[in-house]
Amino acid sequence: MKASIGDLARKYRWQFSGMVAWAIQRVTGLLLLFYLLLHVHTVSKLGEGPVAFNEAIATFRSPFFKLLEIALLGTVVLHALNGIRITLVDLGVGVGQQRHLFWVLTLGIGLLVFLAGAIPMFLFGVLKG
Amino acid sequence: MELNITVRLARHPAREGRRFSEFAVTLEERMTVLDALFRVQRGMDSSVGFRCACRVGMCGTCAVLINRVPRLACSTPVKGLGSDVVTIEPLPGYPVIKDVAVSLAPFFDQWRRALPAFRPKDRDAPALARIPRDSPFGRLAGPKRDCITCGACHAACSITGTNAAYLGPAAINKALLRLLDPRDAASGDRLKILDSQTSGVWRCHTQFNCTAVCPRGINLTESIGQVKRALLRPRKAFQA
């Protein structure tokens, strides 16, 4: 029985979950930065008139971009809840319980919030869109 | 019950171009990684180099990287690793002396920089001051006093790995203990050293790697956070 990916998963699931949370915050932060640039670029089309803006918006009405919207929701939820966790820790609240904060607040509540938004988005945005 | 494991031991300098030597070792169920190292050194290859002293987790001398995690070899039962292959490497971020024995010079350089020694306010006090366990200092210091300077936190910290100037978790924890001590007179000097964007507490990214590997269970990230908050609110600092 060699040290495997399963061993690594176990190790990072609990012992080094603080490091995982840090990495998640950085990755989601970069993704949100990319989204923000795209958002500003699209909104800037308003300056070129309604035709240019409508053309830009039409690109985002495809099912592929609807799925990306759901991924964006997940990214925002993870970043926001993990940000709250980091703020609490920096204020000295729950420092000894940071692993639980990560699993319950960031991932647990994050999953519930994500599903509450993603299911209607998928049903009414992707399937019926 | 016997345990049959393979010890993958990092070699420095490399032996015949190979970075690792492998040894098939048979251990008893409750034996530790340090026992495995002794089995290898005494029975298979006397040139194997490692460090140890107390063998009961008190001195911190035998800290090594075991299956990619900094741990004390003497306090790590092989069975608990859940693997037939035990990879033992030197602690990362330190100069290697031989095989898995490292120099802790980078750790103690930062330790000294944090002014770890007690500097009494009253140098002529006739008697030793008693610090009851339930005093404000006793309560705040708590298990933070248990550091054995093994260097595991320094090895696990990604900031010390990328910035040699950073004080590191253990040094900051030690400085915090002195800051908490009402008898100490060097708080101002220590806070100046700790209050640095490049080498002080503000370099900590709250990753909790130091806390995860500390063999004494000290929440070092909490210590760093305490210093950060004290620097932001100096008047309220370190109140019980």
Short mmCIF file of C-alpha atoms in Angstrom, two decimals:
data_model
loop_
_atom_site.label_atom_id
_atom_site.label_comp_id
_atom_site.label_asym_id
_atom_site.label_seq_id
_atom_site.Cartn_x
_atom_site.Cartn_y
_atom_site.Cartn_z
CA MET A 1 0.00 0.00 0.00
CA LYS A 2 1.87 3.06 -1.22
CA ALA A 3 1.13 6.67 -0.38
CA SER A 4 -1.54 7.49 -2.93
CA ILE A 5 -3.78 10.31 -4.09
CA GLY A 6 -6.23 9.04 -1.45
CA ASP A 7 -3.62 9.64 1.25
CA LEU A 8 -3.03 13.15 -0.06
CA ALA A 9 -6.79 13.80 -0.13
CA ARG A 10 -7.12 12.63 3.48
CA LYS A 11 -4.18 14.79 4.53
CA TYR A 12 -5.46 17.96 2.88
CA ARG A 13 -9.09 17.27 3.80
CA TRP A 14 -8.45 17.81 7.45
CA GLN A 15 -4.90 18.47 8.55
CA PHE A 16 -4.09 21.07 5.91
CA SER A 17 -7.60 22.37 5.21
CA GLY A 18 -6.37 25.90 6.04
CA MET A 19 -3.97 25.67 3.11
CA VAL A 20 -6.76 24.36 0.86
CA ALA A 21 -8.98 27.27 1.93
CA TRP A 22 -6.17 29.71 1.13
CA ALA A 23 -5.68 28.19 -2.33
CA ILE A 24 -9.44 28.29 -3.00
CA GLN A 25 -9.53 31.98 -2.07
CA ARG A 26 -6.69 32.78 -4.49
CA VAL A 27 -8.07 30.76 -7.39
CA THR A 28 -11.63 32.08 -7.00
CA GLY A 29 -10.22 35.59 -6.63
CA LEU A 30 -8.42 35.29 -9.96
CA LEU A 31 -11.54 33.87 -11.62
CA LEU A 32 -13.62 36.77 -10.29
CA LEU A 33 -11.01 39.23 -11.54
CA PHE A 34 -11.30 37.67 -15.01
CA TYR A 35 -15.10 37.89 -14.79
CA LEU A 36 -14.90 41.54 -13.72
CA LEU A 37 -12.73 42.41 -16.73
CA LEU A 38 -15.19 40.63 -19.03
CA HIS A 39 -18.09 42.42 -17.36
CA VAL A 40 -16.47 45.86 -17.72
CA HIS A 41 -15.59 45.10 -21.36
CA THR A 42 -19.21 44.13 -22.11
CA VAL A 43 -20.72 47.13 -20.32
CA SER A 44 -18.28 49.41 -22.16
CA LYS A 45 -20.04 48.40 -25.39
CA LEU A 46 -22.88 50.69 -24.27
CA GLY A 47 -20.66 53.55 -25.36
CA GLU A 48 -20.69 52.19 -28.91
CA GLY A 49 -24.49 52.22 -29.11
CA PRO A 50 -27.37 49.76 -28.60
CA VAL A 51 -26.50 47.53 -31.56
CA ALA A 52 -22.98 46.84 -30.34
CA PHE A 53 -24.22 46.23 -26.79
CA ASN A 54 -26.99 43.84 -27.94
CA GLU A 55 -24.47 41.90 -30.03
CA ALA A 56 -22.18 41.55 -27.03
CA ILE A 57 -25.04 40.45 -24.77
CA ALA A 58 -26.28 37.93 -27.32
CA THR A 59 -23.02 36.01 -26.93
CA PHE A 60 -23.89 35.31 -23.28
CA ARG A 61 -27.35 33.91 -24.02
CA SER A 62 -26.02 30.56 -25.24
CA PRO A 63 -26.46 27.48 -22.98
CA PHE A 64 -22.66 27.33 -22.60
CA PHE A 65 -22.57 30.77 -21.01
CA LYS A 66 -25.61 29.90 -18.87
CA LEU A 67 -23.58 27.02 -17.46
CA LEU A 68 -20.68 29.39 -16.90
CA GLU A 69 -23.08 31.64 -14.98
CA ILE A 70 -23.79 28.74 -12.64
CA ALA A 71 -20.04 28.23 -12.23
CA LEU A 72 -19.75 31.96 -11.51
CA LEU A 73 -22.33 31.62 -8.76
CA GLY A 74 -20.25 28.83 -7.20
CA THR A 75 -17.11 30.94 -7.44
CA VAL A 76 -18.78 33.95 -5.81
CA VAL A 77 -20.29 31.84 -3.01
CA LEU A 78 -16.97 30.11 -2.23
CA HIS A 79 -15.04 33.39 -2.28
CA ALA A 80 -17.59 35.26 -0.17
CA LEU A 81 -18.05 32.60 2.52
CA ASN A 82 -14.35 31.85 2.72
CA GLY A 83 -13.78 35.60 3.00
CA ILE A 84 -16.15 35.67 5.98
CA ARG A 85 -14.19 32.76 7.49
CA ILE A 86 -10.89 34.62 7.05
CA THR A 87 -12.39 37.79 8.55
CA LEU A 88 -13.64 35.87 11.58
CA VAL A 89 -10.24 34.25 12.05
CA ASP A 90 -8.48 37.61 11.72
CA LEU A 91 -10.81 39.01 14.38
CA GLY A 92 -9.86 36.14 16.64
CA VAL A 93 -13.25 34.39 16.38
CA GLY A 94 -13.11 30.63 15.93
CA VAL A 95 -9.34 30.47 15.37
CA GLY A 96 -9.23 27.14 17.14
CA GLN A 97 -12.16 25.92 15.05
CA GLN A 98 -10.94 27.09 11.66
CA ARG A 99 -11.17 23.61 10.15
CA HIS A 100 -14.81 23.35 11.17
CA LEU A 101 -15.40 26.86 9.86
CA PHE A 102 -13.97 25.79 6.52
CA TRP A 103 -16.05 22.63 6.27
CA VAL A 104 -19.30 23.94 7.73
CA LEU A 105 -19.35 27.62 6.74
CA THR A 106 -17.37 27.70 3.50
CA LEU A 107 -18.22 24.32 2.01
CA GLY A 108 -21.41 23.25 3.82
CA ILE A 109 -23.41 26.47 3.79
CA GLY A 110 -21.72 27.35 0.49
CA LEU A 111 -23.08 24.17 -1.10
CA LEU A 112 -26.62 24.91 0.15
CA VAL A 113 -26.52 28.48 -1.15
CA PHE A 114 -25.04 27.30 -4.44
CA LEU A 115 -27.71 24.63 -4.93
CA ALA A 116 -30.47 27.10 -4.01
CA GLY A 117 -29.30 29.32 -6.86
CA ALA A 118 -27.92 26.77 -9.32
CA ILE A 119 -31.02 24.52 -9.55
CA PRO A 120 -33.41 27.29 -10.71
CA MET A 121 -30.68 28.70 -12.96
CA PHE A 122 -30.25 25.31 -14.59
CA LEU A 123 -33.98 24.54 -14.87
CA PHE A 124 -35.11 27.92 -16.13
CA GLY A 125 -31.92 29.26 -17.68
CA VAL A 126 -30.27 26.29 -19.36
CA LEU A 127 -33.10 23.79 -20.02
CA LYS A 128 -35.88 26.27 -20.85
CA GLY A 129 -33.63 29.11 -21.99
CA MET B 1 1.95 -8.21 15.26
CA GLU B 2 4.86 -7.31 13.00
CA LEU B 3 4.94 -4.51 10.48
CA ASN B 4 6.84 -5.02 7.24
CA ILE B 5 7.58 -1.70 5.65
CA THR B 6 9.88 -0.12 3.12
CA VAL B 7 11.82 2.86 4.39
CA ARG B 8 12.59 5.29 1.54
CA LEU B 9 15.33 7.41 2.97
CA ALA B 10 16.57 10.60 1.35
CA ARG B 11 20.34 10.65 0.99
CA HIS B 12 22.59 13.67 1.07
CA PRO B 13 24.94 13.55 -0.63
CA ALA B 14 23.27 11.24 -3.16
CA ARG B 15 24.46 7.60 -3.12
CA GLU B 16 25.57 6.34 -6.53
CA GLY B 17 23.48 8.99 -8.23
CA ARG B 18 20.29 8.02 -6.36
CA ARG B 19 18.52 10.51 -4.09
CA PHE B 20 16.76 7.80 -2.09
CA SER B 21 17.87 4.51 -0.56
CA GLU B 22 15.25 1.86 0.16
CA PHE B 23 15.37 -0.55 3.08
CA ALA B 24 12.99 -3.38 3.91
CA VAL B 25 12.42 -3.14 7.65
CA THR B 26 10.45 -5.31 10.06
CA LEU B 27 9.10 -3.54 13.13
CA GLU B 28 6.92 -4.34 16.06
CA GLU B 29 3.45 -2.87 16.05
CA ARG B 30 4.06 0.06 18.37
CA MET B 31 7.41 1.13 16.96
CA THR B 32 8.01 4.62 15.66
CA VAL B 33 9.73 6.07 12.62
CA LEU B 34 12.77 6.75 14.82
CA ASP B 35 12.89 3.04 15.69
CA ALA B 36 12.83 2.29 11.96
CA LEU B 37 15.75 4.68 11.42
CA PHE B 38 17.73 2.93 14.17
CA ARG B 39 16.94 -0.47 12.63
CA VAL B 40 18.31 0.77 9.32
CA GLN B 41 21.39 2.40 10.81
CA ARG B 42 22.34 -0.46 13.15
CA GLY B 43 21.42 -3.38 10.95
CA MET B 44 21.69 -2.33 7.32
CA ASP B 45 23.63 0.85 6.62
CA SER B 46 25.73 2.44 9.34
CA SER B 47 26.35 5.50 7.17
CA VAL B 48 22.74 6.69 7.54
CA GLY B 49 22.64 10.11 9.21
CA PHE B 50 19.81 11.45 11.36
CA ARG B 51 19.44 13.34 14.62
CA CYS B 52 17.70 12.49 17.86
CA ALA B 53 18.15 13.10 21.57
CA CYS B 54 15.35 12.55 24.09
CA ARG B 55 13.30 9.99 22.08
CA VAL B 56 10.12 10.97 23.92
CA GLY B 57 8.96 14.06 22.01
CA MET B 58 10.42 16.59 24.42
CA CYS B 59 13.45 17.98 22.60
CA GLY B 60 12.34 18.39 18.99
CA THR B 61 15.68 17.17 17.63
CA CYS B 62 14.31 14.37 15.44
CA ALA B 63 11.92 16.45 13.32
CA VAL B 64 11.96 15.18 9.74
CA LEU B 65 9.63 15.08 6.76
CA ILE B 66 7.67 11.83 6.99
CA ASN B 67 5.44 11.03 4.02
CA ARG B 68 5.59 14.71 3.06
CA VAL B 69 4.56 16.02 6.49
CA PRO B 70 6.98 17.51 9.07
CA ARG B 71 6.76 15.35 12.20
CA LEU B 72 8.84 14.15 15.12
CA ALA B 73 10.27 10.75 14.18
CA CYS B 74 10.17 9.62 17.82
CA SER B 75 6.47 10.46 18.22
CA THR B 76 5.21 9.06 14.93
CA PRO B 77 4.10 5.43 15.13
CA VAL B 78 4.68 3.71 11.80
CA LYS B 79 1.33 1.95 12.00
CA GLY B 80 -0.49 5.27 12.26
CA LEU B 81 0.88 6.37 8.90
CA GLY B 82 -1.29 3.79 7.17
CA SER B 83 1.30 3.12 4.49
CA ASP B 84 3.72 0.30 3.77
CA VAL B 85 6.16 2.81 2.35
CA VAL B 86 7.55 5.37 4.76
CA THR B 87 9.39 8.15 2.98
CA ILE B 88 11.74 10.08 5.24
CA GLU B 89 13.29 13.30 4.02
CA PRO B 90 15.02 16.27 5.67
CA LEU B 91 12.83 19.18 6.76
CA PRO B 92 12.41 21.50 3.79
CA GLY B 93 13.84 25.00 3.91
CA TYR B 94 16.92 24.09 5.95
CA PRO B 95 20.49 23.35 4.82
CA VAL B 96 21.00 19.58 4.86
CA ILE B 97 24.01 18.37 6.85
CA LYS B 98 23.73 14.69 6.06
CA ASP B 99 20.88 12.53 4.82
CA VAL B 100 17.89 13.67 6.91
CA ALA B 101 19.82 15.76 9.44
CA VAL B 102 19.49 19.50 8.85
CA SER B 103 20.99 22.64 10.30
CA LEU B 104 18.38 24.68 12.15
CA ALA B 105 20.45 27.85 11.70
CA PRO B 106 17.74 29.67 9.63
CA PHE B 107 15.20 28.89 12.37
CA PHE B 108 17.37 30.10 15.25
CA ASP B 109 18.55 33.17 13.31
CA GLN B 110 14.93 34.32 13.23
CA TRP B 111 14.35 33.12 16.80
CA ARG B 112 17.17 35.37 18.03
CA ARG B 113 15.86 38.28 15.97
CA ALA B 114 12.55 38.12 17.87
CA LEU B 115 14.40 38.89 21.16
CA PRO B 116 13.38 35.65 22.88
CA ALA B 117 15.22 36.29 26.14
CA PHE B 118 13.38 37.73 29.11
CA ARG B 119 14.34 41.34 29.86
CA PRO B 120 13.13 42.18 33.37
CA LYS B 121 11.62 45.54 34.25
CA ASP B 122 13.03 45.28 37.74
CA ARG B 123 16.62 44.07 37.49
CA ASP B 124 17.18 44.38 41.23
CA ALA B 125 14.13 42.41 42.35
CA PRO B 126 15.07 40.49 45.51
CA ALA B 127 13.06 37.39 44.65
CA LEU B 128 11.69 35.56 41.64
CA ALA B 129 8.23 36.78 40.63
CA ARG B 130 5.57 34.10 40.95
CA ILE B 131 3.20 33.74 38.02
CA PRO B 132 0.16 31.76 39.15
CA ARG B 133 -1.44 29.57 36.51
CA ASP B 134 -4.75 31.43 36.87
CA SER B 135 -3.17 34.89 36.55
CA PRO B 136 -3.93 36.90 33.37
CA PHE B 137 -0.49 36.00 31.97
CA GLY B 138 -0.85 32.37 33.00
CA ARG B 139 -4.21 32.12 31.24
CA LEU B 140 -3.11 33.94 28.08
CA ALA B 141 0.18 32.09 27.74
CA GLY B 142 -1.33 28.65 28.29
CA PRO B 143 -0.01 25.99 25.95
CA LYS B 144 1.94 28.56 23.92
CA ARG B 145 4.82 27.93 26.35
CA ASP B 146 5.18 24.33 25.17
CA CYS B 147 7.28 25.06 22.05
CA ILE B 148 10.22 22.63 21.79
CA THR B 149 11.91 24.51 18.89
CA CYS B 150 11.78 21.50 16.58
CA GLY B 151 11.48 23.71 13.50
CA ALA B 152 8.53 21.79 12.01
CA CYS B 153 6.37 24.93 11.78
CA HIS B 154 9.13 26.80 10.00
CA ALA B 155 9.45 23.93 7.52
CA ALA B 156 5.70 23.74 6.86
CA CYS B 157 5.21 27.50 6.46
CA SER B 158 4.97 28.50 2.82
CA ILE B 159 6.07 32.04 3.66
CA THR B 160 9.38 31.03 5.26
CA GLY B 161 9.84 28.80 2.20
CA THR B 162 9.68 31.80 -0.11
CA ASN B 163 10.97 34.61 2.11
CA ALA B 164 14.07 33.94 4.20
CA ALA B 165 13.59 37.23 6.05
CA TYR B 166 10.25 36.20 7.59
CA LEU B 167 10.43 35.59 11.33
CA GLY B 168 8.39 32.42 11.16
CA PRO B 169 5.67 31.07 13.47
CA ALA B 170 7.80 29.83 16.37
CA ALA B 171 9.77 33.07 16.72
CA ILE B 172 6.56 35.12 16.66
CA ASN B 173 4.97 32.81 19.23
CA LYS B 174 8.01 33.27 21.48
CA ALA B 175 7.88 37.05 21.06
CA LEU B 176 4.16 36.95 21.94
CA LEU B 177 4.94 35.10 25.17
CA ARG B 178 7.36 37.85 26.14
CA LEU B 179 4.83 40.54 25.16
CA LEU B 180 2.23 38.87 27.36
CA ASP B 181 4.62 38.75 30.32
CA PRO B 182 3.91 41.72 32.62
CA ARG B 183 7.47 41.52 34.01
CA ASP B 184 9.13 42.03 30.64
CA ALA B 185 10.53 45.42 29.62
CA ALA B 186 11.29 44.98 25.91
CA SER B 187 7.78 45.11 24.43
CA GLY B 188 8.51 48.21 22.35
CA ASP B 189 11.61 46.70 20.72
CA ARG B 190 9.80 43.45 19.96
CA LEU B 191 6.75 45.13 18.48
CA LYS B 192 9.00 47.13 16.13
CA ILE B 193 10.49 43.87 14.84
CA LEU B 194 7.09 42.16 14.57
CA ASP B 195 5.42 45.11 12.83
CA SER B 196 6.94 44.56 9.40
CA GLN B 197 5.28 43.96 6.04
CA THR B 198 8.24 42.00 4.71
CA SER B 199 9.56 40.05 7.69
CA GLY B 200 7.03 40.42 10.50
CA VAL B 201 3.55 39.21 11.32
CA TRP B 202 1.96 40.87 8.29
CA ARG B 203 3.65 38.31 6.03
CA CYS B 204 1.51 35.53 7.52
CA HIS B 205 -1.23 34.44 5.10
CA THR B 206 -3.23 32.53 7.73
CA GLN B 207 -2.74 29.18 6.03
CA PHE B 208 -2.55 27.27 9.34
CA ASN B 209 0.22 24.98 8.04
CA CYS B 210 2.31 25.72 11.15
CA THR B 211 -0.60 24.84 13.42
CA ALA B 212 -1.28 21.67 11.43
CA VAL B 213 2.20 20.25 11.98
CA CYS B 214 3.09 21.51 15.47
CA PRO B 215 3.83 18.33 17.48
CA ARG B 216 2.87 20.15 20.69
CA GLY B 217 -0.49 21.25 19.34
CA ILE B 218 0.23 24.96 19.68
CA ASN B 219 -2.09 27.16 17.63
CA LEU B 220 0.71 29.27 16.18
CA THR B 221 -1.55 31.03 13.69
CA GLU B 222 -3.61 32.25 16.64
CA SER B 223 -0.44 33.66 18.23
CA ILE B 224 0.37 35.54 15.02
CA GLY B 225 -3.22 36.82 14.90
CA GLN B 226 -2.95 38.03 18.50
CA VAL B 227 0.14 40.04 17.63
CA LYS B 228 -1.58 41.47 14.53
CA ARG B 229 -4.56 42.61 16.58
CA ALA B 230 -2.29 44.04 19.26
CA LEU B 231 -0.45 46.09 16.66
CA LEU B 232 -3.75 47.45 15.35
CA ARG B 233 -5.16 48.24 18.79
CA PRO B 234 -2.10 48.92 20.97
CA ARG B 235 -4.09 50.22 23.93
CA LYS B 236 -6.14 47.06 24.19
CA ALA B 237 -3.21 44.79 23.53
CA PHE B 238 -2.88 41.61 25.52
CA GLN B 239 -5.59 42.31 28.05
CA ALA B 240 -6.82 39.24 29.82
#
